Amino acid sequence: TPPLQPFAIRFGADNGTLEPQGPTLQRRMSDLEGLFADRRAWEQAVADGDPVVYTVVSSPVPEAARELPQSITTIFPGDTGGEFWMTKGHQHPDPQGEIYLGLEGRGGLLLFDGDRAEWLDISPGVIGYIPPGWAHRSVNVGDEPYRFLAVYPGSAGHDYGWVLTHGMGLRARRAETEATVGAETEA
Ligand code: M6P
Ligand code: ZN
């Protein structure tokens, strides 16, 4: 397909929409198998109505080489076995950078290069930079929806198997006594 023509995209920072809009997806608890530390709590949540954990709406810019797609992800508030709701997380098979811009709510960006793990607090107005070669996962650490804009190279791709094999180095847990960030080393 030939490159797109110039066009404007209106984004609704307060409702997570993009206009014009491209593909959208919804990830339910059952789509997050093997990712939460507490498997029993995950199974229970799937049995208990399999809630939508997050949604992703994309602009019409395709995931194709040299294009620059964008998407808005909304992670709903919650925890499973004390671990905050989060995206699956992925590596880019073609290691290229990405940026996330916080739009609403309180979240975090968990980064792991297979050796070092980093945690960035993301709130409205904060840009998190994902360098090439770092797997990335987003986490909602608040009690309202957490929403961010992602901008990434169209040929970067998504490798989800890497995270299942290597983990993400850290987990974000709800503290026992208060609902604040608890990023802990993986057991
Ligand atoms: C952001 C971008 C997308 C990604 C989405 C959900 O919007 O990084 O490329 O698909 O988050 O994350 P995941 O693919 O890990 O479920
Ligand atoms: Zn990515």
CSV table of C-alpha atoms and ligand atoms in Angstrom, one decimal:
chain,number,residue,atom,x,y,z
A,1,THR,CA,0.0,0.0,0.0
A,2,PRO,CA,1.3,3.5,-0.8
A,3,PRO,CA,2.1,6.0,2.1
A,4,LEU,CA,-0.9,7.9,3.4
A,5,GLN,CA,-1.7,11.5,2.6
A,6,PRO,CA,-1.3,14.1,5.3
A,7,PHE,CA,-4.3,14.3,7.6
A,8,ALA,CA,-5.3,15.5,11.1
A,9,ILE,CA,-6.4,13.2,13.9
A,10,ARG,CA,-8.5,14.6,16.7
A,11,PHE,CA,-7.9,12.8,20.0
A,12,GLY,CA,-10.2,12.9,22.9
A,13,ALA,CA,-7.9,13.0,25.9
A,14,ASP,CA,-10.9,12.7,28.2
A,15,ASN,CA,-12.7,9.8,26.5
A,16,GLY,CA,-10.0,7.9,24.8
A,17,THR,CA,-11.3,8.3,21.2
A,18,LEU,CA,-9.4,9.0,18.0
A,19,GLU,CA,-11.2,10.5,15.0
A,20,PRO,CA,-10.9,9.2,12.4
A,21,GLN,CA,-10.5,5.8,14.0
A,22,GLY,CA,-8.8,2.6,12.9
A,23,PRO,CA,-8.8,-0.8,14.5
A,24,THR,CA,-9.9,-1.2,18.2
A,25,LEU,CA,-9.4,-4.1,20.5
A,26,GLN,CA,-10.6,-5.1,23.9
A,27,ARG,CA,-8.6,-7.4,26.3
A,28,ARG,CA,-10.4,-9.4,28.9
A,29,MET,CA,-9.0,-11.1,31.9
A,30,SER,CA,-8.9,-14.4,29.9
A,31,ASP,CA,-6.6,-12.8,27.4
A,32,LEU,CA,-4.0,-12.3,30.2
A,33,GLU,CA,-3.2,-15.9,30.9
A,34,GLY,CA,0.1,-16.6,32.6
A,35,LEU,CA,0.8,-12.9,33.4
A,36,PHE,CA,-0.5,-12.4,36.9
A,37,ALA,CA,1.7,-13.9,39.7
A,38,ASP,CA,-1.4,-15.3,41.4
A,39,ARG,CA,-2.8,-17.8,38.9
A,40,ARG,CA,-5.7,-18.9,41.2
A,41,ALA,CA,-6.9,-15.3,41.5
A,42,TRP,CA,-6.7,-14.9,37.7
A,43,GLU,CA,-8.8,-18.1,37.2
A,44,GLN,CA,-11.3,-16.8,39.7
A,45,ALA,CA,-11.5,-13.4,37.9
A,46,VAL,CA,-12.1,-15.2,34.6
A,47,ALA,CA,-14.8,-17.4,36.1
A,48,ASP,CA,-16.3,-14.3,37.8
A,49,GLY,CA,-17.4,-12.6,34.6
A,50,ASP,CA,-14.1,-12.3,32.7
A,51,PRO,CA,-13.9,-8.5,32.9
A,52,VAL,CA,-12.5,-6.2,30.3
A,53,VAL,CA,-9.1,-5.1,31.6
A,54,TYR,CA,-8.1,-2.7,28.9
A,55,THR,CA,-9.1,-1.3,25.5
A,56,VAL,CA,-6.9,0.0,22.7
A,57,VAL,CA,-8.2,2.3,19.9
A,58,SER,CA,-5.9,3.1,17.0
A,59,SER,CA,-5.7,5.8,14.4
A,60,PRO,CA,-6.0,4.7,10.8
A,61,VAL,CA,-2.2,4.8,10.3
A,62,PRO,CA,-1.3,1.2,9.5
A,63,GLU,CA,1.4,-0.9,11.2
A,64,ALA,CA,3.6,-0.7,8.1
A,65,ALA,CA,7.3,0.1,7.6
A,66,ARG,CA,8.1,3.9,7.8
A,67,GLU,CA,4.6,4.7,9.0
A,68,LEU,CA,4.1,6.0,12.6
A,69,PRO,CA,0.9,4.5,14.1
A,70,GLN,CA,-0.7,5.8,17.3
A,71,SER,CA,-3.1,4.3,19.8
A,72,ILE,CA,-4.9,5.2,23.0
A,73,THR,CA,-5.0,2.5,25.7
A,74,THR,CA,-7.4,2.7,28.6
A,75,ILE,CA,-6.7,0.3,31.5
A,76,PHE,CA,-9.5,0.0,33.9
A,77,PRO,CA,-8.8,0.1,37.7
A,78,GLY,CA,-8.5,-3.1,39.6
A,79,ASP,CA,-6.2,-5.7,40.9
A,80,THR,CA,-5.9,-9.5,40.6
A,81,GLY,CA,-4.5,-11.1,43.7
A,82,GLY,CA,-3.2,-7.7,44.7
A,83,GLU,CA,-1.4,-7.1,41.4
A,84,PHE,CA,-2.6,-4.0,39.6
A,85,TRP,CA,-4.4,-4.4,36.3
A,86,MET,CA,-2.0,-4.1,33.4
A,87,THR,CA,-1.4,-4.7,29.7
A,88,LYS,CA,0.1,-7.9,28.5
A,89,GLY,CA,3.4,-6.2,27.7
A,90,HIS,CA,5.6,-7.0,24.7
A,91,GLN,CA,8.9,-6.6,23.0
A,92,HIS,CA,9.4,-5.2,19.6
A,93,PRO,CA,10.7,-8.0,17.3
A,94,ASP,CA,12.4,-5.2,15.4
A,95,PRO,CA,14.0,-3.2,18.3
A,96,GLN,CA,12.8,0.4,17.8
A,97,GLY,CA,11.8,3.0,20.3
A,98,GLU,CA,8.3,4.1,21.3
A,99,ILE,CA,6.8,6.9,23.4
A,100,TYR,CA,3.8,6.9,25.8
A,101,LEU,CA,2.1,10.2,26.8
A,102,GLY,CA,-0.1,10.0,30.0
A,103,LEU,CA,-3.6,11.4,29.4
A,104,GLU,CA,-5.8,10.5,32.4
A,105,GLY,CA,-5.5,8.7,35.7
A,106,ARG,CA,-2.4,7.3,37.4
A,107,GLY,CA,-0.2,4.7,35.8
A,108,GLY,CA,3.2,3.3,35.4
A,109,LEU,CA,5.4,2.1,32.7
A,110,LEU,CA,7.4,-1.1,33.5
A,111,LEU,CA,10.4,-1.6,31.3
A,112,PHE,CA,12.6,-4.7,31.2
A,113,ASP,CA,15.6,-5.5,28.9
A,114,GLY,CA,16.0,-9.0,30.2
A,115,ASP,CA,18.5,-7.8,32.8
A,116,ARG,CA,17.5,-4.5,34.3
A,117,ALA,CA,13.9,-3.5,35.2
A,118,GLU,CA,12.8,0.1,35.4
A,119,TRP,CA,9.5,1.7,36.6
A,120,LEU,CA,8.4,5.2,35.4
A,121,ASP,CA,5.4,6.9,37.0
A,122,ILE,CA,3.1,8.2,34.2
A,123,SER,CA,0.4,10.8,34.8
A,124,PRO,CA,-1.2,13.4,32.5
A,125,GLY,CA,1.5,15.4,30.8
A,126,VAL,CA,4.3,12.9,31.3
A,127,ILE,CA,6.0,11.2,28.4
A,128,GLY,CA,7.6,7.8,29.1
A,129,TYR,CA,10.4,6.9,26.7
A,130,ILE,CA,10.8,3.3,25.7
A,131,PRO,CA,14.3,2.7,24.3
A,132,PRO,CA,14.9,0.0,21.7
A,133,GLY,CA,15.3,-3.4,23.2
A,134,TRP,CA,13.2,-2.8,26.3
A,135,ALA,CA,10.0,-4.8,26.8
A,136,HIS,CA,7.2,-2.6,28.1
A,137,ARG,CA,4.0,-3.0,30.1
A,138,SER,CA,1.6,-0.4,31.4
A,139,VAL,CA,-0.1,-0.6,34.8
A,140,ASN,CA,-3.1,1.3,36.3
A,141,VAL,CA,-2.1,2.1,39.9
A,142,GLY,CA,-5.1,4.4,40.6
A,143,ASP,CA,-8.9,3.9,41.2
A,144,GLU,CA,-10.0,5.5,37.9
A,145,PRO,CA,-9.3,4.5,34.3
A,146,TYR,CA,-5.7,5.1,33.3
A,147,ARG,CA,-5.3,6.3,29.7
A,148,PHE,CA,-2.2,7.0,27.6
A,149,LEU,CA,-1.3,7.8,24.0
A,150,ALA,CA,1.3,5.5,22.3
A,151,VAL,CA,3.3,6.5,19.2
A,152,TYR,CA,5.5,3.8,17.7
A,153,PRO,CA,7.2,2.8,14.5
A,154,GLY,CA,4.9,0.8,12.2
A,155,SER,CA,7.4,-2.0,11.6
A,156,ALA,CA,8.3,-2.5,15.3
A,157,GLY,CA,5.8,-5.4,15.8
A,158,HIS,CA,4.6,-7.1,19.0
A,159,ASP,CA,6.3,-10.1,20.6
A,160,TYR,CA,4.2,-11.4,23.5
A,161,GLY,CA,6.0,-14.7,23.9
A,162,TRP,CA,9.1,-12.9,25.2
A,163,VAL,CA,7.3,-11.6,28.2
A,164,LEU,CA,5.8,-15.1,29.0
A,165,THR,CA,9.3,-16.5,28.9
A,166,HIS,CA,11.3,-13.7,30.6
A,167,GLY,CA,8.7,-12.0,32.8
A,168,MET,CA,9.0,-8.2,33.3
A,169,GLY,CA,11.5,-8.2,36.2
A,170,LEU,CA,9.1,-6.3,38.5
A,171,ARG,CA,5.4,-6.5,39.6
A,172,ALA,CA,3.2,-3.6,40.6
A,173,ARG,CA,1.2,-4.6,43.7
A,174,ARG,CA,-1.4,-2.8,45.7
A,175,ALA,CA,0.2,-2.1,49.1
A,176,GLU,CA,-1.5,-4.0,51.9
A,177,THR,CA,-2.7,-0.9,53.8
A,178,GLU,CA,-3.2,1.7,51.1
A,179,ALA,CA,-3.8,1.9,47.3
A,180,THR,CA,-0.4,3.2,46.3
A,181,VAL,CA,2.3,1.9,44.0
A,182,GLY,CA,4.1,-1.2,45.2
A,183,ALA,CA,6.6,-2.2,42.6
A,184,GLU,CA,8.4,-5.2,43.9
A,185,THR,CA,11.0,-7.6,42.7
A,186,GLU,CA,9.6,-10.7,41.2
A,187,ALA,CA,9.7,-13.7,43.6
B,1,M6P,C1,0.0,0.7,23.5
B,1,M6P,C2,1.0,0.4,22.3
B,1,M6P,C3,0.4,-0.7,21.5
B,1,M6P,C4,0.0,-1.9,22.3
B,1,M6P,C5,-1.0,-1.5,23.4
B,1,M6P,C6,-1.4,-2.6,24.4
B,1,M6P,O1,-1.1,1.3,22.9
B,1,M6P,O2,2.2,-0.1,22.8
B,1,M6P,O3,1.3,-1.1,20.5
B,1,M6P,O4,-0.6,-2.9,21.6
B,1,M6P,O5,-0.3,-0.5,24.2
B,1,M6P,O6,-0.3,-3.2,24.9
B,1,M6P,P1,-0.1,-4.8,24.6
B,1,M6P,O7,0.1,-4.9,23.1
B,1,M6P,O8,1.1,-5.2,25.4
B,1,M6P,O9,-1.3,-5.5,25.1
B,2,ZN,ZN,5.5,-1.3,21.9
